[in-house]
Short mmCIF file of C-alpha atoms in Angstrom, two decimals:
data_model
loop_
_atom_site.label_atom_id
_atom_site.label_comp_id
_atom_site.label_asym_id
_atom_site.label_seq_id
_atom_site.Cartn_x
_atom_site.Cartn_y
_atom_site.Cartn_z
CA LEU A 22 -19.86 -11.35 3.90
CA SER A 23 -20.87 -9.54 7.09
CA LYS A 24 -23.72 -11.99 7.77
CA HIS A 25 -21.35 -14.94 8.07
CA GLY A 26 -18.78 -15.34 10.78
CA LEU A 27 -17.03 -17.35 13.45
CA ASN A 28 -17.29 -16.91 17.23
CA VAL A 29 -14.02 -17.20 19.17
CA GLY A 30 -14.87 -16.55 22.79
CA PRO A 31 -16.51 -13.15 23.10
CA VAL A 32 -15.21 -11.98 19.71
CA LEU A 33 -17.17 -12.42 16.48
CA PHE A 34 -15.03 -12.71 13.36
CA THR A 35 -17.20 -11.85 10.38
CA GLY A 36 -16.69 -13.17 6.90
CA ASN A 37 -14.85 -9.95 6.04
CA ASP A 38 -12.34 -10.62 8.83
CA LEU A 39 -11.84 -14.19 7.65
CA VAL A 40 -11.11 -12.95 4.12
CA VAL A 41 -8.35 -10.76 5.56
CA VAL A 42 -6.93 -13.65 7.59
CA ILE A 43 -6.78 -15.79 4.44
CA ALA A 44 -5.70 -13.17 1.90
CA VAL A 45 -2.83 -11.59 3.83
CA PRO A 46 -0.78 -14.80 4.36
CA VAL A 47 -1.38 -15.78 0.74
CA ALA A 48 -0.10 -12.39 -0.47
CA ILE A 49 2.96 -12.54 1.80
CA ILE A 50 3.85 -16.10 0.80
CA ALA A 51 3.45 -15.23 -2.89
CA LEU A 52 5.69 -12.17 -2.50
CA ALA A 53 8.33 -14.15 -0.59
CA TRP A 54 8.29 -16.88 -3.23
CA TYR A 55 8.71 -14.31 -6.00
CA LEU A 56 11.67 -12.57 -4.31
CA LEU A 57 13.44 -15.72 -3.10
CA ARG A 58 12.68 -18.43 -5.66
CA THR A 59 12.32 -16.82 -9.07
CA ASP A 60 15.07 -15.48 -11.30
CA SER A 61 13.22 -12.19 -11.62
CA GLY A 62 12.93 -11.78 -7.83
CA ILE A 63 16.60 -12.61 -7.27
CA ALA A 64 17.52 -10.05 -9.92
CA VAL A 65 15.36 -7.43 -8.15
CA ARG A 66 17.26 -8.05 -4.91
CA ALA A 67 20.53 -7.82 -6.81
CA ILE A 68 19.54 -4.42 -8.17
CA ALA A 69 18.75 -3.25 -4.64
CA ASP A 70 22.18 -4.36 -3.41
CA ASN A 71 24.31 -3.07 -6.29
CA ARG A 72 22.55 -1.51 -9.26
CA ASP A 73 25.72 -0.84 -11.28
CA ARG A 74 26.97 -4.40 -10.99
CA ALA A 75 23.53 -5.73 -11.93
CA VAL A 76 23.58 -3.61 -15.09
CA LEU A 77 27.03 -4.92 -15.99
CA LEU A 78 25.78 -8.48 -15.58
CA GLY A 79 22.99 -7.85 -18.08
CA VAL A 80 20.06 -7.55 -15.68
CA PRO A 81 17.16 -5.70 -17.39
CA VAL A 82 16.83 -2.99 -14.73
CA ARG A 83 14.05 -0.95 -16.34
CA ARG A 84 11.86 -3.96 -17.10
CA LEU A 85 12.22 -5.26 -13.55
CA ALA A 86 11.49 -1.80 -12.16
CA THR A 87 8.18 -1.88 -14.02
CA ILE A 88 7.42 -5.30 -12.54
CA VAL A 89 8.25 -4.07 -9.03
CA TRP A 90 5.97 -1.04 -9.43
CA THR A 91 3.20 -3.33 -10.68
CA VAL A 92 3.55 -5.73 -7.75
CA GLY A 93 3.69 -2.84 -5.29
CA GLY A 94 0.58 -1.30 -6.81
CA ILE A 95 -1.34 -4.57 -6.57
CA LEU A 96 -0.36 -5.08 -2.93
CA ALA A 97 -1.26 -1.48 -2.05
CA THR A 98 -4.66 -1.85 -3.72
CA VAL A 99 -5.37 -5.08 -1.85
CA ALA A 100 -4.28 -3.48 1.44
CA VAL A 101 -6.78 -0.63 0.96
CA ILE A 102 -9.68 -2.79 -0.26
CA LEU A 103 -9.55 -5.58 2.36
CA PRO A 104 -10.54 -3.44 5.41
CA ALA A 105 -13.07 -1.39 3.40
CA PRO A 106 -16.20 -3.41 4.38
CA ASP A 107 -15.61 -2.63 8.09
CA GLN A 108 -13.71 0.66 8.02
CA GLY A 109 -15.08 2.30 4.90
CA LEU A 110 -13.17 3.49 1.85
CA THR A 111 -11.84 7.03 1.56
CA ILE A 112 -9.91 7.74 -1.62
CA ASN A 113 -8.82 11.34 -2.09
CA ALA A 114 -5.67 13.43 -1.93
CA ALA A 115 -6.15 14.34 1.73
CA ALA A 116 -6.38 10.67 2.78
CA GLY A 117 -3.13 9.67 1.06
CA PRO A 118 -0.61 10.47 3.83
CA THR A 119 -2.88 8.97 6.51
CA LEU A 120 -3.21 5.73 4.53
CA LEU A 121 0.54 5.56 3.96
CA LEU A 122 1.64 6.29 7.54
CA PRO A 123 1.14 2.78 9.09
CA ALA A 124 2.91 1.11 6.16
CA LEU A 125 5.79 3.59 6.31
CA ALA A 126 6.17 3.02 10.06
CA ALA A 127 6.40 -0.74 9.52
CA ALA A 128 8.90 -0.22 6.70
CA VAL A 129 11.13 1.93 8.91
CA LEU A 130 11.04 -0.72 11.64
CA ALA A 131 12.13 -3.26 9.02
CA ARG A 132 14.95 -0.95 7.82
CA LYS A 133 13.17 -1.13 4.43
CA GLU A 134 15.02 -4.41 3.83
CA SER A 135 13.57 -7.30 5.88
CA LEU A 136 10.26 -8.75 4.72
CA PRO A 137 9.66 -10.87 7.90
CA ILE A 138 10.28 -7.90 10.19
CA ALA A 139 7.97 -5.75 8.06
CA VAL A 140 5.20 -8.36 8.40
CA PHE A 141 5.48 -8.65 12.19
CA ALA A 142 5.92 -4.89 12.55
CA GLY A 143 2.72 -4.36 10.57
CA ILE A 144 0.85 -6.79 12.84
CA GLY A 145 2.26 -5.08 15.94
CA LEU A 146 1.30 -1.64 14.69
CA GLY A 147 -2.21 -2.92 13.94
CA ILE A 148 -2.49 -4.10 17.55
CA LEU A 149 -1.13 -0.73 18.73
CA THR A 150 -3.77 1.07 16.65
CA SER A 151 -6.55 -0.97 18.23
CA LEU A 152 -5.24 -0.41 21.78
CA VAL A 153 -4.96 3.35 21.31
CA SER A 154 -8.35 3.69 19.61
CA TRP A 155 -10.11 1.58 22.27
CA ASN A 156 -8.54 3.37 25.27
CA PHE A 157 -8.59 6.92 23.89
CA THR A 158 -11.81 7.09 21.93
CA SER A 159 -12.11 10.86 22.42
CA LYS A 160 -8.65 11.50 20.89
CA PRO A 161 -8.33 9.55 17.64
CA GLY A 162 -5.29 11.59 16.61
CA LEU A 163 -3.20 9.83 19.25
CA THR A 164 -2.83 6.88 16.87
CA ASP A 165 -0.89 9.09 14.44
CA VAL A 166 1.24 10.38 17.32
CA ALA A 167 2.02 6.78 18.26
CA PHE A 168 3.20 6.09 14.70
CA LEU A 169 5.43 9.18 14.82
CA VAL A 170 6.98 8.03 18.10
CA VAL A 171 7.55 4.54 16.70
CA ILE A 172 9.33 5.96 13.64
CA LEU A 173 11.57 8.25 15.72
CA LEU A 174 12.49 5.42 18.10
CA ALA A 175 13.22 3.10 15.18
CA LEU A 176 15.59 5.66 13.67
CA LEU A 177 17.45 6.00 16.98
CA LEU A 178 18.16 2.26 17.16
CA PRO A 179 21.64 1.17 16.00
CA ARG A 180 21.77 -0.44 12.60
CA SER A 181 24.40 -2.17 10.53
CA ARG A 182 25.99 -0.53 7.52
CA THR A 183 24.96 -2.04 4.20
CA GLY A 184 25.95 -1.53 0.60
CA ARG A 185 22.71 0.34 -0.10
CA ASP A 186 23.63 3.53 1.80
CA GLY A 187 23.51 6.59 -0.36
CA ALA A 188 21.60 4.99 -3.23
CA ASP A 189 18.37 6.76 -2.35
CA GLU A 190 20.04 10.12 -1.82
CA ALA A 191 21.83 9.91 -5.15
CA SER A 192 18.51 9.66 -6.93
CA LEU A 193 16.88 12.31 -4.78
CA SER A 194 19.61 14.86 -5.40
CA THR A 195 19.14 14.62 -9.17
CA ALA A 196 15.35 14.19 -9.41
CA GLY A 197 13.55 17.22 -10.73
CA ARG A 198 16.68 19.31 -11.00
CA ALA A 199 16.39 22.21 -13.42
CA ARG A 200 18.76 22.09 -16.37
CA GLU A 201 21.24 24.94 -16.19
CA ILE A 202 22.00 27.22 -19.11
CA PRO A 203 25.36 26.21 -20.65
CA SER A 204 28.22 28.52 -19.67
CA GLN A 205 28.85 29.35 -23.34
CA LEU A 206 25.37 30.87 -23.63
CA ARG A 207 24.99 32.67 -20.31
CA ARG A 208 26.74 35.86 -21.45
CA LEU A 209 24.88 36.23 -24.72
CA PRO A 210 22.88 39.49 -24.77
CA GLU A 211 19.61 37.79 -25.68
CA VAL A 212 20.01 35.26 -22.85
CA ILE A 213 20.75 38.00 -20.32
CA ALA A 214 17.83 40.05 -21.63
CA ALA A 215 15.48 37.05 -21.39
CA ARG A 216 16.52 36.25 -17.81
CA VAL A 217 16.36 39.84 -16.56
CA GLY A 218 13.24 40.63 -18.58
CA GLY A 219 11.46 37.53 -17.32
CA ARG A 220 12.15 38.40 -13.69
CA VAL A 221 11.07 42.01 -14.18
CA ALA A 222 7.87 40.85 -15.91
CA VAL A 223 7.00 38.45 -13.08
CA LEU A 224 7.68 41.15 -10.48
CA ALA A 225 5.63 43.72 -12.41
CA VAL A 226 2.68 41.33 -12.64
CA ALA A 227 2.97 40.55 -8.92
CA VAL A 228 2.93 44.26 -8.03
CA LEU A 229 0.43 45.67 -10.51
CA VAL A 230 -2.23 42.98 -11.01
CA PRO A 231 -3.57 43.08 -7.40
CA LEU A 232 -4.37 46.78 -7.86
CA ALA A 233 -7.30 45.82 -10.08
CA CYS A 234 -8.49 42.68 -8.23
CA SER A 235 -11.18 42.03 -5.66
CA PRO A 236 -10.24 41.33 -2.00
CA SER A 237 -11.02 37.62 -2.39
CA THR A 238 -8.70 37.32 -5.40
CA ILE A 239 -5.99 39.27 -3.58
CA ARG A 240 -6.23 36.76 -0.73
CA VAL A 241 -5.56 33.99 -3.26
CA PHE A 242 -2.44 35.89 -4.33
CA SER A 243 -1.37 36.21 -0.69
CA VAL A 244 -1.72 32.47 -0.14
CA ALA A 245 0.28 31.88 -3.33
CA ALA A 246 3.07 34.09 -1.95
CA ILE A 247 3.02 31.99 1.26
CA PHE A 248 3.28 28.78 -0.75
CA ALA A 249 6.18 30.32 -2.67
CA ILE A 250 8.03 30.98 0.61
CA VAL A 251 7.46 27.36 1.64
CA ALA A 252 8.69 26.23 -1.79
CA VAL A 253 11.86 28.30 -1.32
CA SER A 254 12.42 26.54 2.01
CA LEU A 255 12.21 23.22 0.15
CA VAL A 256 14.75 24.46 -2.42
CA VAL A 257 17.22 24.83 0.44
CA LEU A 258 16.38 21.41 1.85
CA THR A 259 15.80 19.27 -1.24
CA GLY A 260 17.53 21.14 -4.04
CA TRP A 261 20.68 22.17 -2.20
CA SER A 262 20.91 19.69 0.68
CA GLY A 263 19.59 16.58 -1.10
CA GLN A 264 17.00 15.78 1.60
CA VAL A 265 13.26 15.33 1.13
CA SER A 266 10.53 16.64 3.41
CA LEU A 267 6.98 15.48 2.76
CA GLY A 268 5.61 17.22 5.85
CA GLN A 269 6.72 20.82 5.49
CA PHE A 270 3.31 22.12 6.55
CA ALA A 271 3.92 20.81 10.07
CA PHE A 272 6.47 23.64 10.40
CA VAL A 273 4.07 26.04 8.69
CA GLY A 274 1.34 25.12 11.16
CA LEU A 275 3.64 25.53 14.16
CA GLY A 276 4.57 29.02 12.97
CA GLY A 277 0.92 29.90 12.46
CA VAL A 278 -0.06 28.77 15.96
CA MET A 279 2.94 30.57 17.47
CA VAL A 280 2.12 33.92 15.86
CA GLY A 281 -1.57 33.66 16.79
CA ASP A 282 -0.84 32.85 20.45
CA LEU A 283 1.83 35.53 20.85
CA MET A 284 -0.36 38.25 19.37
CA ASN A 285 -3.49 37.17 21.25
CA HIS A 286 -2.00 36.50 24.69
CA TRP A 287 1.11 38.68 24.79
CA ASN A 288 0.26 41.46 22.31
CA LEU A 289 3.78 41.36 20.89
CA ASP A 290 4.97 43.17 17.80
CA PHE A 291 4.06 41.33 14.61
CA PHE A 292 7.64 41.03 13.37
CA VAL A 293 8.79 39.76 16.77
CA CYS A 294 6.08 37.11 16.46
CA LEU A 295 7.36 36.16 12.99
CA ILE A 296 10.91 35.81 14.34
CA ALA A 297 9.59 33.60 17.15
CA ALA A 298 7.71 31.52 14.57
CA GLY A 299 10.93 31.04 12.60
CA ALA A 300 12.78 30.04 15.77
CA ALA A 301 10.04 27.53 16.64
CA GLY A 302 10.27 26.01 13.16
CA GLY A 303 14.05 25.70 13.52
CA ILE A 304 13.77 24.03 16.94
CA LEU A 305 11.23 21.54 15.62
CA ALA A 306 13.56 20.80 12.70
CA VAL A 307 16.35 20.00 15.17
CA LEU A 308 14.12 17.64 17.16
CA VAL A 309 12.97 15.81 14.05
CA GLY A 310 16.21 15.99 12.09
CA LEU A 311 18.57 14.63 14.76
CA PRO A 312 17.23 11.05 14.56
CA ALA A 313 16.21 11.18 10.89
CA LEU A 314 19.45 12.58 9.49
CA ARG A 315 21.56 9.93 11.20
CA ILE A 316 20.57 7.57 8.41
CA GLN A 317 20.89 8.17 4.68
CA GLY A 318 17.99 7.76 2.32
CA LEU A 319 14.26 8.38 2.64
CA ASP A 320 14.02 8.38 6.44
CA LEU A 321 13.61 12.15 6.67
CA ALA A 322 10.75 12.07 4.15
CA VAL A 323 8.97 9.35 6.16
CA THR A 324 9.54 11.18 9.46
CA THR A 325 8.29 14.53 8.22
CA MET A 326 5.19 12.95 6.67
CA ALA A 327 4.44 11.26 10.01
CA LEU A 328 4.96 14.60 11.75
CA ALA A 329 2.55 16.36 9.37
CA VAL A 330 -0.16 13.72 9.86
CA ALA A 331 0.21 13.75 13.66
CA ALA A 332 0.27 17.56 13.78
CA ASP A 333 -2.89 17.89 11.71
CA SER A 334 -4.92 15.22 13.51
CA TYR A 335 -3.74 15.86 17.10
CA PHE A 336 -1.41 18.77 17.85
CA PHE A 337 -3.28 21.38 15.76
CA ASN A 338 -6.70 20.04 16.71
CA PRO A 339 -8.71 22.52 18.83
CA THR A 340 -10.53 19.60 20.42
CA ASP A 341 -7.28 18.40 22.00
CA PHE A 342 -5.61 21.78 22.68
CA ASN A 343 -8.40 24.31 22.80
CA SER A 344 -6.46 26.91 24.81
CA LEU A 345 -3.37 26.75 22.57
CA ILE A 346 -4.97 26.83 19.11
CA PRO A 347 -5.98 30.42 18.22
CA SER A 348 -9.54 30.34 16.94
CA SER A 349 -9.40 34.06 16.16
CA ILE A 350 -6.44 36.25 15.20
CA THR A 351 -6.71 40.02 14.96
CA ARG A 352 -4.65 41.53 12.19
CA PRO A 353 -2.29 44.22 13.52
CA VAL A 354 -1.49 47.74 12.33
CA LEU A 355 2.18 48.05 11.40
CA TRP A 356 3.98 51.15 12.62
CA LYS A 357 0.57 52.82 13.24
CA ARG A 358 0.25 53.30 9.50
CA PHE A 359 -0.22 50.06 7.56
CA ASP A 360 -3.47 48.34 8.50
CA LEU A 361 -3.20 44.64 7.71
CA THR A 362 -6.97 44.27 7.72
CA SER A 363 -6.66 45.45 4.13
CA GLU A 364 -6.11 42.44 1.89
CA ARG A 365 -4.00 44.50 -0.49
CA THR A 366 -1.67 45.75 2.27
CA LEU A 367 -1.26 42.25 3.66
CA TYR A 368 -0.52 40.92 0.20
CA TYR A 369 2.27 43.43 -0.36
CA LEU A 370 3.72 42.47 3.03
CA CYS A 371 3.72 38.80 1.97
CA LEU A 372 5.28 39.72 -1.37
CA GLY A 373 7.97 41.79 0.34
CA LEU A 374 8.86 38.98 2.73
CA LEU A 375 8.98 36.57 -0.21
CA LEU A 376 11.47 38.82 -2.00
CA LEU A 377 13.50 39.23 1.20
CA THR A 378 13.58 35.45 1.66
CA ILE A 379 14.77 34.97 -1.93
CA VAL A 380 17.54 37.58 -1.50
CA ILE A 381 18.75 35.99 1.75
CA VAL A 382 18.67 32.45 0.38
CA GLN A 383 20.43 33.52 -2.84
CA GLY A 384 23.15 35.17 -0.75
CA LEU A 385 23.50 31.98 1.26
CA ARG A 386 23.82 30.01 -1.97
CA ARG A 387 26.76 32.13 -3.15
CA ALA A 388 28.53 32.07 0.25
CA ARG A 389 30.51 29.23 1.77
CA PRO A 390 27.53 27.62 3.60
CA GLY A 391 25.72 27.22 0.28
CA ARG A 392 28.74 25.69 -1.41
CA VAL A 393 29.18 23.26 1.48
CA LEU A 394 25.51 22.25 1.21
CA LEU A 395 25.92 21.51 -2.49
CA ALA A 396 29.15 19.59 -1.89
CA THR A 397 27.46 17.46 0.75
CA ARG A 398 24.57 16.79 -1.62
CA ASP A 399 26.67 15.88 -4.67
CA ASN A 400 29.32 13.74 -2.98
CA PRO A 401 28.97 13.24 0.79
CA ARG A 402 31.94 10.88 0.97
CA ALA A 403 34.29 13.36 -0.72
CA ALA A 404 32.97 16.17 1.48
CA ALA A 405 33.55 14.08 4.60
CA ALA A 406 37.08 13.33 3.39
CA MET A 407 37.65 17.11 3.23
CA ALA A 408 36.68 17.38 6.92
CA VAL A 409 33.16 18.66 6.20
CA PRO A 410 30.73 17.57 9.00
CA THR A 411 28.12 16.26 6.58
CA THR A 412 25.45 15.36 9.14
CA ARG A 413 25.74 18.74 10.83
CA ILE A 414 25.55 20.52 7.48
CA LYS A 415 22.41 18.59 6.53
CA LEU A 416 20.88 19.44 9.90
CA LEU A 417 21.70 23.13 9.41
CA GLY A 418 19.98 23.02 6.02
CA PHE A 419 16.94 21.41 7.62
CA VAL A 420 16.91 24.02 10.40
CA LEU A 421 17.05 26.88 7.89
CA SER A 422 14.25 25.26 5.89
CA GLY A 423 12.11 24.80 9.00
CA SER A 424 12.67 28.41 10.07
CA ILE A 425 11.58 29.77 6.69
CA ALA A 426 8.49 27.55 6.76
CA GLY A 427 7.68 28.74 10.30
CA ILE A 428 7.75 32.38 9.18
CA ALA A 429 5.50 31.49 6.25
CA GLY A 430 3.09 29.88 8.71
CA GLY A 431 2.92 33.08 10.76
CA LEU A 432 1.88 34.99 7.65
CA HIS A 433 -0.60 32.27 6.68
CA SER A 434 -2.48 32.28 9.99
CA THR A 435 -2.62 36.08 9.83
CA ILE A 436 -4.23 35.85 6.40
CA LEU A 437 -6.79 33.28 7.59
CA GLN A 438 -7.27 35.08 10.95
CA SER A 439 -7.63 31.72 12.71
CA VAL A 440 -6.25 28.21 13.04
CA GLY A 441 -8.64 25.28 13.18
CA PHE A 442 -8.97 21.59 12.44
CA GLU A 443 -7.41 20.65 9.07
CA THR A 444 -6.08 24.15 8.50
CA TYR A 445 -2.74 22.55 7.67
CA PRO A 446 -3.56 19.16 6.12
CA PRO A 447 -0.62 16.89 5.23
CA SER A 448 -1.81 16.85 1.62
CA ASP A 449 -0.68 20.49 1.35
CA SER A 450 2.87 19.30 2.01
CA ILE A 451 2.59 16.94 -0.95
CA LEU A 452 1.11 19.76 -3.03
CA VAL A 453 3.94 22.21 -2.35
CA PHE A 454 6.52 19.48 -3.00
CA SER A 455 4.82 18.85 -6.36
CA MET A 456 5.10 22.56 -7.12
CA LEU A 457 8.82 22.32 -6.40
CA ILE A 458 9.27 19.34 -8.72
CA ILE A 459 7.39 21.14 -11.52
CA GLY A 460 9.65 24.19 -11.33
CA GLY A 461 12.93 22.44 -10.50
CA VAL A 462 14.12 21.41 -7.05
CA ASP A 463 17.30 23.51 -7.10
CA SER A 464 15.88 26.64 -8.76
CA ILE A 465 14.34 29.41 -6.67
CA MET A 466 12.74 31.06 -9.70
CA GLY A 467 11.54 27.67 -10.91
CA ALA A 468 9.93 26.98 -7.53
CA VAL A 469 8.09 30.31 -7.67
CA ILE A 470 6.90 29.59 -11.22
CA GLY A 471 5.73 26.13 -10.13
CA VAL A 472 3.67 27.69 -7.34
CA ILE A 473 2.14 30.23 -9.73
CA ALA A 474 1.25 27.54 -12.29
CA VAL A 475 -0.40 25.19 -9.80
CA GLN A 476 -2.20 27.91 -7.85
CA ALA A 477 -3.55 29.40 -11.07
CA ALA A 478 -4.79 25.98 -12.19
CA VAL A 479 -6.44 25.30 -8.82
CA HIS A 480 -8.06 28.75 -8.70
CA TYR A 481 -9.41 28.91 -12.22
CA TYR A 482 -10.14 25.20 -12.72
CA PRO A 483 -11.27 23.92 -9.29
#
């Protein structure tokens, strides 16, 4: 339809533009009619307000959930196809977070409840995208930064309390949780032998197999160890604190840039650089978590995804920050003895730091901070009634998770020996979260097994 159009002043609206102008109002009116005028739509809104009461009243929750997913899928497909004639069509894993970001920003502005506000917010964000892209043609990543700023500002605005608070977190805290061994079976000799033997076998494979592998394969193992550290950070955040981060590689990237800059410009000790990377990840977690953790639900997941997209397209882009992004990182020699230019030596360092991270996090789990995290996850209202500062505890869990991810990023940039454009794509954050779900969100050993399974599949079946 590009050959047909309508001139309005100096602007030519092609047939493709006119299709958008016609299709979008039709879709919105049809959705509003379904939610407001049909029995099925009214029941869907009832489920959103009070799921338990809807079940007691005989509302078919599962059937309506299927209908909602179907409607959402149709709308998402239409939203991607309509601009394709002018903007092109990119469908792959890496494009997913970027495609979702504008819609998520509009949803946050609408509190994920108001359809009219979501419509006008989407239009406003579309205008914002055009203004930024026209005025800053040399820096396309600024559009993603603008979406991140909009989301953070929307979370800082006051909002009314509704009956939906906590519904999202209740589902998140139980999704993907590994089933524990019943207490009656834990002390059986065969169960103890299986648990101890399994851990020893995994450790033996991790130590011995690299001795017979090529340097390129050992590097794959090193990257897998880094992903395992990031997965452990998500166990703390998602499994124990009940929060979801879909942009964990923003913290990984910050740690990688920090280590590269400190070693290149200041020639600091490698472990001092790793500590600084962990501190940087914790500080970033505070800046992002303060507005996001004020509100219950999926706001933290949306915010971290926006952060990962903006970091990859703008903040970690050498075109925008050439002097800050280390294009070359020289591997150090530890204690004048262990040369990290050897892939095998660097791998054993990554493996050792993974084991140290697991020991520290396991100790935290058994201590009072870990028990408070779990209490806040399972029943935030009861924890608050016992004088537990739930928001502060969630923020501490997020800070610990960001610090661990920052240290992992320092190791990762040392392995790659550089940081460049798309070194830390937001799709990697989705990948490591999938690894966590596969192994069990609250299980450290399960997270490690999930990383091993996915990395093995990716390596041997690319």
